[in-house]
């Protein structure tokens, strides 16, 4: 069975859900180019999961990804995450962030053991993220093999009380050795509209 | 930079290279459904690599993949492979095989360390493959994230003297624990036409 697909569709102006679509669930508060090229301005965003990519619509920009399988997690780590993490779509999660990222050719030229050594033993990516569970719910979409402008789309949801902690999480990750291999990163901050 | 894309285009009947295309380089000798659904009969095959997928043409079937990055190789293993393997397109390589494969949901539900443990420590995938280097040249294309009918397209080239060894290689791999997770496998055997 093929991995679940996601289409992130950002639009501009008022969005009442044209052509039978529901209105966009998320308003865009700001778009920050952390590293590399920015994304065009937009006012709202739909995150659409399904067996196929959502059909092309008029949009400011569209990004595609797949949920796919774990690339670095080990069994013990995964079991610990499953025990404490919470799923998306909690009613209390009024804030969200979409952070599309691309890693450098140097990252992708490494072998699996080399990437894993940077990812966890040296950068503590999983350990740092775990410090913000269950407050921050997240989902990772892969897109490198799809050939788009990013390698990953990362999605986070949390409540207003966790907004400061989420910023701290981003700050800690961006100081790691792993982030030296990030050559494009855009931060899209969102607020639930309904 | 996005991974190189491959399009495998299989056709039927005479193929003189219609519409400005060169004639297909490979004739199909036989197509064997090793496990699961077969592929339709065809008489010739083009393997087209490029920055984009090749445009849709009339074909018996078309498969797409990307060269992507190493998923299981460790540095020491990769260095040893690089030292002995040879590239595709040797003039002596008059025979080839395209083996598209799909692995089960149980495979993809495993974490990275679990898949690696099956792949090399228990199944000796790399070690078995190395026994047939440099006689058998190969290239792996990934396609699971693309959502097609297979997870991988494996491509092999060798000369007539290595045909028996290549069959032995396939037989050894198919007896491994890793192959219990293969739920579809088709063997397309080819002969160079020019």
PDB file of C-alpha atoms in Angstrom, chain B:
ATOM      1  CA  UNK B   1      19.476  18.988  -6.182  1.00  0.00           C
ATOM      2  CA  UNK B   2      16.725  16.465  -6.816  1.00  0.00           C
ATOM      3  CA  UNK B   3      17.712  12.838  -7.466  1.00  0.00           C
ATOM      4  CA  UNK B   4      18.103  11.603 -11.043  1.00  0.00           C
ATOM      5  CA  UNK B   5      14.896  10.128 -12.434  1.00  0.00           C
ATOM      6  CA  UNK B   6      14.485   6.963 -14.449  1.00  0.00           C
ATOM      7  CA  UNK B   7      11.645   5.951 -16.747  1.00  0.00           C
ATOM      8  CA  UNK B   8      11.471   2.333 -17.878  1.00  0.00           C
ATOM      9  CA  UNK B   9       9.334   2.169 -21.006  1.00  0.00           C
ATOM     10  CA  UNK B  10       8.386  -1.262 -22.364  1.00  0.00           C
ATOM     11  CA  UNK B  11       6.901  -1.558 -25.846  1.00  0.00           C
ATOM     12  CA  UNK B  12       5.548  -4.210 -28.149  1.00  0.00           C
ATOM     13  CA  UNK B  13       6.148  -5.072 -31.796  1.00  0.00           C
ATOM     14  CA  UNK B  14       8.880  -3.714 -34.002  1.00  0.00           C
ATOM     15  CA  UNK B  15      10.585  -0.661 -32.593  1.00  0.00           C
ATOM     16  CA  UNK B  16      12.452   1.520 -35.048  1.00  0.00           C
ATOM     17  CA  UNK B  17      12.428   4.540 -32.766  1.00  0.00           C
ATOM     18  CA  UNK B  18       9.274   6.378 -33.727  1.00  0.00           C
ATOM     19  CA  UNK B  19       8.911  10.163 -33.582  1.00  0.00           C
ATOM     20  CA  UNK B  20      12.610  10.916 -33.504  1.00  0.00           C
ATOM     21  CA  UNK B  21      13.400   8.539 -30.638  1.00  0.00           C
ATOM     22  CA  UNK B  22      16.342   6.177 -30.918  1.00  0.00           C
ATOM     23  CA  UNK B  23      15.408   2.483 -31.159  1.00  0.00           C
ATOM     24  CA  UNK B  24      15.093   0.686 -27.831  1.00  0.00           C
ATOM     25  CA  UNK B  25      18.480  -0.569 -26.633  1.00  0.00           C
ATOM     26  CA  UNK B  26      17.147  -3.720 -24.980  1.00  0.00           C
ATOM     27  CA  UNK B  27      15.057  -6.586 -26.294  1.00  0.00           C
ATOM     28  CA  UNK B  28      12.937  -8.454 -23.748  1.00  0.00           C
ATOM     29  CA  UNK B  29      13.691 -12.185 -23.675  1.00  0.00           C
ATOM     30  CA  UNK B  30      11.147 -13.113 -21.020  1.00  0.00           C
ATOM     31  CA  UNK B  31       9.058 -11.708 -18.168  1.00  0.00           C
ATOM     32  CA  UNK B  32       8.586 -13.962 -15.143  1.00  0.00           C
ATOM     33  CA  UNK B  33       6.239 -13.165 -12.251  1.00  0.00           C
ATOM     34  CA  UNK B  34       8.338 -14.433  -9.347  1.00  0.00           C
ATOM     35  CA  UNK B  35       5.776 -13.371  -6.729  1.00  0.00           C
ATOM     36  CA  UNK B  36       2.439 -11.594  -7.116  1.00  0.00           C
ATOM     37  CA  UNK B  37       0.998  -9.945 -10.208  1.00  0.00           C
ATOM     38  CA  UNK B  38       2.965 -10.179 -13.493  1.00  0.00           C
ATOM     39  CA  UNK B  39       3.661  -7.335 -15.910  1.00  0.00           C
ATOM     40  CA  UNK B  40       2.104  -7.326 -19.403  1.00  0.00           C
ATOM     41  CA  UNK B  41       4.065  -8.907 -22.236  1.00  0.00           C
ATOM     42  CA  UNK B  42       6.389  -6.618 -24.193  1.00  0.00           C
ATOM     43  CA  UNK B  43       9.200  -7.015 -26.697  1.00  0.00           C
ATOM     44  CA  UNK B  44      11.635  -4.183 -25.961  1.00  0.00           C
ATOM     45  CA  UNK B  45      12.595  -1.741 -23.225  1.00  0.00           C
ATOM     46  CA  UNK B  46      14.083   1.729 -22.886  1.00  0.00           C
ATOM     47  CA  UNK B  47      15.813   2.807 -19.633  1.00  0.00           C
ATOM     48  CA  UNK B  48      15.736   6.615 -19.720  1.00  0.00           C
ATOM     49  CA  UNK B  49      17.565   8.601 -17.030  1.00  0.00           C
ATOM     50  CA  UNK B  50      17.227  12.361 -16.696  1.00  0.00           C
ATOM     51  CA  UNK B  51      16.377  15.319 -14.502  1.00  0.00           C
ATOM     52  CA  UNK B  52      12.679  14.693 -15.250  1.00  0.00           C
ATOM     53  CA  UNK B  53      10.632  11.614 -16.027  1.00  0.00           C
ATOM     54  CA  UNK B  54      10.372  10.858 -19.737  1.00  0.00           C
ATOM     55  CA  UNK B  55       7.146  12.016 -21.359  1.00  0.00           C
ATOM     56  CA  UNK B  56       4.297   9.518 -21.577  1.00  0.00           C
ATOM     57  CA  UNK B  57       4.398   7.517 -24.770  1.00  0.00           C
ATOM     58  CA  UNK B  58       2.433   4.598 -26.094  1.00  0.00           C
ATOM     59  CA  UNK B  59       3.826   1.668 -24.177  1.00  0.00           C
ATOM     60  CA  UNK B  60       2.945  -1.768 -22.861  1.00  0.00           C
ATOM     61  CA  UNK B  61       3.919  -0.485 -19.415  1.00  0.00           C
ATOM     62  CA  UNK B  62       5.976   2.292 -17.878  1.00  0.00           C
ATOM     63  CA  UNK B  63       7.718   2.328 -14.490  1.00  0.00           C
ATOM     64  CA  UNK B  64       9.299   5.319 -12.758  1.00  0.00           C
ATOM     65  CA  UNK B  65      11.981   5.574 -10.063  1.00  0.00           C
ATOM     66  CA  UNK B  66      14.659   7.843  -8.608  1.00  0.00           C
ATOM     67  CA  UNK B  67      18.322   7.130  -7.881  1.00  0.00           C
ATOM     68  CA  UNK B  68      18.074   8.745  -4.454  1.00  0.00           C
ATOM     69  CA  UNK B  69      20.460   8.152  -1.516  1.00  0.00           C
ATOM     70  CA  UNK B  70      21.691   5.017   0.289  1.00  0.00           C
ATOM     71  CA  UNK B  71      19.194   3.661   2.792  1.00  0.00           C
ATOM     72  CA  UNK B  72      21.130   0.846   4.534  1.00  0.00           C
ATOM     73  CA  UNK B  73      24.773   1.044   3.464  1.00  0.00           C
ATOM     74  CA  UNK B  74      27.372   1.879   6.086  1.00  0.00           C
ATOM     75  CA  UNK B  75      30.551   3.736   5.199  1.00  0.00           C
ATOM     76  CA  UNK B  76      32.886   0.735   5.339  1.00  0.00           C
ATOM     77  CA  UNK B  77      30.540  -1.294   3.166  1.00  0.00           C
ATOM     78  CA  UNK B  78      30.189   1.512   0.654  1.00  0.00           C
ATOM     79  CA  UNK B  79      33.940   2.028   0.401  1.00  0.00           C
ATOM     80  CA  UNK B  80      34.439  -1.676  -0.264  1.00  0.00           C
ATOM     81  CA  UNK B  81      31.730  -1.684  -2.939  1.00  0.00           C
ATOM     82  CA  UNK B  82      33.147   1.391  -4.650  1.00  0.00           C
ATOM     83  CA  UNK B  83      36.561  -0.272  -4.781  1.00  0.00           C
ATOM     84  CA  UNK B  84      35.326  -3.306  -6.700  1.00  0.00           C
ATOM     85  CA  UNK B  85      32.068  -2.530  -8.498  1.00  0.00           C
ATOM     86  CA  UNK B  86      31.861  -1.415 -12.103  1.00  0.00           C
ATOM     87  CA  UNK B  87      29.467   0.967 -13.753  1.00  0.00           C
ATOM     88  CA  UNK B  88      26.660   0.276 -16.187  1.00  0.00           C
ATOM     89  CA  UNK B  89      27.088   0.451 -19.966  1.00  0.00           C
ATOM     90  CA  UNK B  90      30.163  -1.733 -20.327  1.00  0.00           C
ATOM     91  CA  UNK B  91      30.354  -2.800 -23.988  1.00  0.00           C
ATOM     92  CA  UNK B  92      30.674  -6.417 -22.820  1.00  0.00           C
ATOM     93  CA  UNK B  93      27.385  -6.229 -20.907  1.00  0.00           C
ATOM     94  CA  UNK B  94      25.115  -7.759 -23.509  1.00  0.00           C
ATOM     95  CA  UNK B  95      22.597  -9.061 -20.962  1.00  0.00           C
ATOM     96  CA  UNK B  96      20.494  -7.211 -18.408  1.00  0.00           C
ATOM     97  CA  UNK B  97      17.684  -7.749 -15.940  1.00  0.00           C
ATOM     98  CA  UNK B  98      15.068  -5.360 -14.597  1.00  0.00           C
ATOM     99  CA  UNK B  99      13.563  -6.656 -11.360  1.00  0.00           C
ATOM    100  CA  UNK B 100      10.814  -4.441  -9.915  1.00  0.00           C
ATOM    101  CA  UNK B 101       9.959  -5.341  -6.321  1.00  0.00           C
ATOM    102  CA  UNK B 102       7.520  -4.417  -3.611  1.00  0.00           C
ATOM    103  CA  UNK B 103       7.903  -5.142   0.100  1.00  0.00           C
ATOM    104  CA  UNK B 104       5.095  -5.843   2.550  1.00  0.00           C
ATOM    105  CA  UNK B 105       3.456  -3.519   5.063  1.00  0.00           C
ATOM    106  CA  UNK B 106       5.253  -5.499   7.792  1.00  0.00           C
ATOM    107  CA  UNK B 107       8.607  -4.442   6.306  1.00  0.00           C
ATOM    108  CA  UNK B 108       7.717  -0.778   6.196  1.00  0.00           C
ATOM    109  CA  UNK B 109       6.278  -0.825   9.717  1.00  0.00           C
ATOM    110  CA  UNK B 110       9.699  -1.774  11.094  1.00  0.00           C
ATOM    111  CA  UNK B 111      12.054   0.868  12.424  1.00  0.00           C
ATOM    112  CA  UNK B 112      15.377   1.542  10.702  1.00  0.00           C
ATOM    113  CA  UNK B 113      17.422  -0.639  13.078  1.00  0.00           C
ATOM    114  CA  UNK B 114      14.986  -3.542  12.633  1.00  0.00           C
ATOM    115  CA  UNK B 115      15.104  -3.337   8.823  1.00  0.00           C
ATOM    116  CA  UNK B 116      18.887  -3.045   8.844  1.00  0.00           C
ATOM    117  CA  UNK B 117      19.164  -6.126  11.108  1.00  0.00           C
ATOM    118  CA  UNK B 118      17.202  -8.170   8.584  1.00  0.00           C
ATOM    119  CA  UNK B 119      18.947  -6.608   5.565  1.00  0.00           C
ATOM    120  CA  UNK B 120      22.580  -7.250   6.406  1.00  0.00           C
ATOM    121  CA  UNK B 121      23.346  -9.017   9.698  1.00  0.00           C
ATOM    122  CA  UNK B 122      20.678 -11.678   9.103  1.00  0.00           C
ATOM    123  CA  UNK B 123      20.248 -11.774   5.304  1.00  0.00           C
ATOM    124  CA  UNK B 124      23.755 -10.696   4.213  1.00  0.00           C
ATOM    125  CA  UNK B 125      22.308  -8.786   1.287  1.00  0.00           C
ATOM    126  CA  UNK B 126      25.440  -6.706   0.695  1.00  0.00           C
ATOM    127  CA  UNK B 127      27.806  -9.613   1.305  1.00  0.00           C
ATOM    128  CA  UNK B 128      25.953 -11.901  -1.135  1.00  0.00           C
ATOM    129  CA  UNK B 129      25.828  -9.166  -3.785  1.00  0.00           C
ATOM    130  CA  UNK B 130      29.550  -8.547  -3.367  1.00  0.00           C
ATOM    131  CA  UNK B 131      30.306 -12.137  -4.327  1.00  0.00           C
ATOM    132  CA  UNK B 132      29.165 -11.262  -7.869  1.00  0.00           C
ATOM    133  CA  UNK B 133      31.201  -8.072  -8.281  1.00  0.00           C
ATOM    134  CA  UNK B 134      32.497  -6.780 -10.571  1.00  0.00           C
ATOM    135  CA  UNK B 135      30.836  -9.223 -13.010  1.00  0.00           C
ATOM    136  CA  UNK B 136      27.324  -7.969 -12.267  1.00  0.00           C
ATOM    137  CA  UNK B 137      26.882  -4.185 -12.437  1.00  0.00           C
ATOM    138  CA  UNK B 138      23.713  -2.857 -10.821  1.00  0.00           C
ATOM    139  CA  UNK B 139      21.723   0.244 -10.054  1.00  0.00           C
ATOM    140  CA  UNK B 140      18.898   0.681  -7.561  1.00  0.00           C
ATOM    141  CA  UNK B 141      15.984   3.036  -8.146  1.00  0.00           C
ATOM    142  CA  UNK B 142      13.515   3.907  -5.383  1.00  0.00           C
ATOM    143  CA  UNK B 143       9.831   4.382  -6.120  1.00  0.00           C
ATOM    144  CA  UNK B 144       7.828   3.737  -2.940  1.00  0.00           C
ATOM    145  CA  UNK B 145       7.313   7.439  -2.220  1.00  0.00           C
ATOM    146  CA  UNK B 146       6.219   7.957  -5.832  1.00  0.00           C
ATOM    147  CA  UNK B 147       3.105   5.868  -5.239  1.00  0.00           C
ATOM    148  CA  UNK B 148       3.495   3.431  -8.148  1.00  0.00           C
ATOM    149  CA  UNK B 149       2.980  -0.341  -8.072  1.00  0.00           C
ATOM    150  CA  UNK B 150       6.528  -1.145  -6.834  1.00  0.00           C
ATOM    151  CA  UNK B 151       8.893   0.037  -4.073  1.00  0.00           C
ATOM    152  CA  UNK B 152      12.124  -0.494  -6.032  1.00  0.00           C
ATOM    153  CA  UNK B 153      13.337  -1.035  -9.573  1.00  0.00           C
ATOM    154  CA  UNK B 154      16.592  -2.981  -9.610  1.00  0.00           C
ATOM    155  CA  UNK B 155      18.692  -3.024 -12.766  1.00  0.00           C
ATOM    156  CA  UNK B 156      21.562  -5.396 -13.533  1.00  0.00           C
ATOM    157  CA  UNK B 157      24.005  -5.712 -16.466  1.00  0.00           C
ATOM    158  CA  UNK B 158      26.484  -8.508 -17.156  1.00  0.00           C
ATOM    159  CA  UNK B 159      28.084 -10.478 -19.970  1.00  0.00           C
ATOM    160  CA  UNK B 160      27.015 -13.875 -21.272  1.00  0.00           C
ATOM    161  CA  UNK B 161      29.655 -15.689 -19.229  1.00  0.00           C
ATOM    162  CA  UNK B 162      28.117 -14.306 -16.008  1.00  0.00           C
ATOM    163  CA  UNK B 163      24.527 -15.341 -16.764  1.00  0.00           C
ATOM    164  CA  UNK B 164      24.739 -18.482 -14.626  1.00  0.00           C
ATOM    165  CA  UNK B 165      26.310 -16.586 -11.748  1.00  0.00           C
ATOM    166  CA  UNK B 166      23.538 -13.998 -11.951  1.00  0.00           C
ATOM    167  CA  UNK B 167      20.878 -16.698 -11.633  1.00  0.00           C
ATOM    168  CA  UNK B 168      22.751 -18.058  -8.617  1.00  0.00           C
ATOM    169  CA  UNK B 169      22.778 -14.566  -7.067  1.00  0.00           C
ATOM    170  CA  UNK B 170      19.003 -14.288  -7.456  1.00  0.00           C
ATOM    171  CA  UNK B 171      18.507 -17.731  -5.957  1.00  0.00           C
ATOM    172  CA  UNK B 172      20.626 -16.927  -2.902  1.00  0.00           C
ATOM    173  CA  UNK B 173      18.891 -13.606  -2.247  1.00  0.00           C
ATOM    174  CA  UNK B 174      15.435 -15.180  -2.585  1.00  0.00           C
ATOM    175  CA  UNK B 175      16.267 -17.656   0.167  1.00  0.00           C
ATOM    176  CA  UNK B 176      17.073 -14.918   2.698  1.00  0.00           C
ATOM    177  CA  UNK B 177      14.910 -13.699   5.585  1.00  0.00           C
ATOM    178  CA  UNK B 178      14.669 -10.324   3.822  1.00  0.00           C
ATOM    179  CA  UNK B 179      12.844 -11.903   0.897  1.00  0.00           C
ATOM    180  CA  UNK B 180      10.015 -13.080   3.199  1.00  0.00           C
ATOM    181  CA  UNK B 181       9.017  -9.399   3.133  1.00  0.00           C
ATOM    182  CA  UNK B 182       8.912  -9.272  -0.677  1.00  0.00           C
ATOM    183  CA  UNK B 183       5.276  -9.494  -1.716  1.00  0.00           C
ATOM    184  CA  UNK B 184       5.682  -8.707  -5.414  1.00  0.00           C
ATOM    185  CA  UNK B 185       8.642  -9.415  -7.681  1.00  0.00           C
ATOM    186  CA  UNK B 186       8.833  -9.548 -11.472  1.00  0.00           C
ATOM    187  CA  UNK B 187      11.939 -10.593 -13.411  1.00  0.00           C
ATOM    188  CA  UNK B 188      12.389  -8.998 -16.841  1.00  0.00           C
ATOM    189  CA  UNK B 189      15.345 -10.498 -18.714  1.00  0.00           C
ATOM    190  CA  UNK B 190      16.898  -8.497 -21.520  1.00  0.00           C
ATOM    191  CA  UNK B 191      19.403  -8.719 -24.338  1.00  0.00           C
ATOM    192  CA  UNK B 192      21.188  -5.747 -25.874  1.00  0.00           C
ATOM    193  CA  UNK B 193      19.916  -4.975 -29.365  1.00  0.00           C
ATOM    194  CA  UNK B 194      22.726  -2.852 -30.719  1.00  0.00           C
TER     195      UNK B 194
END
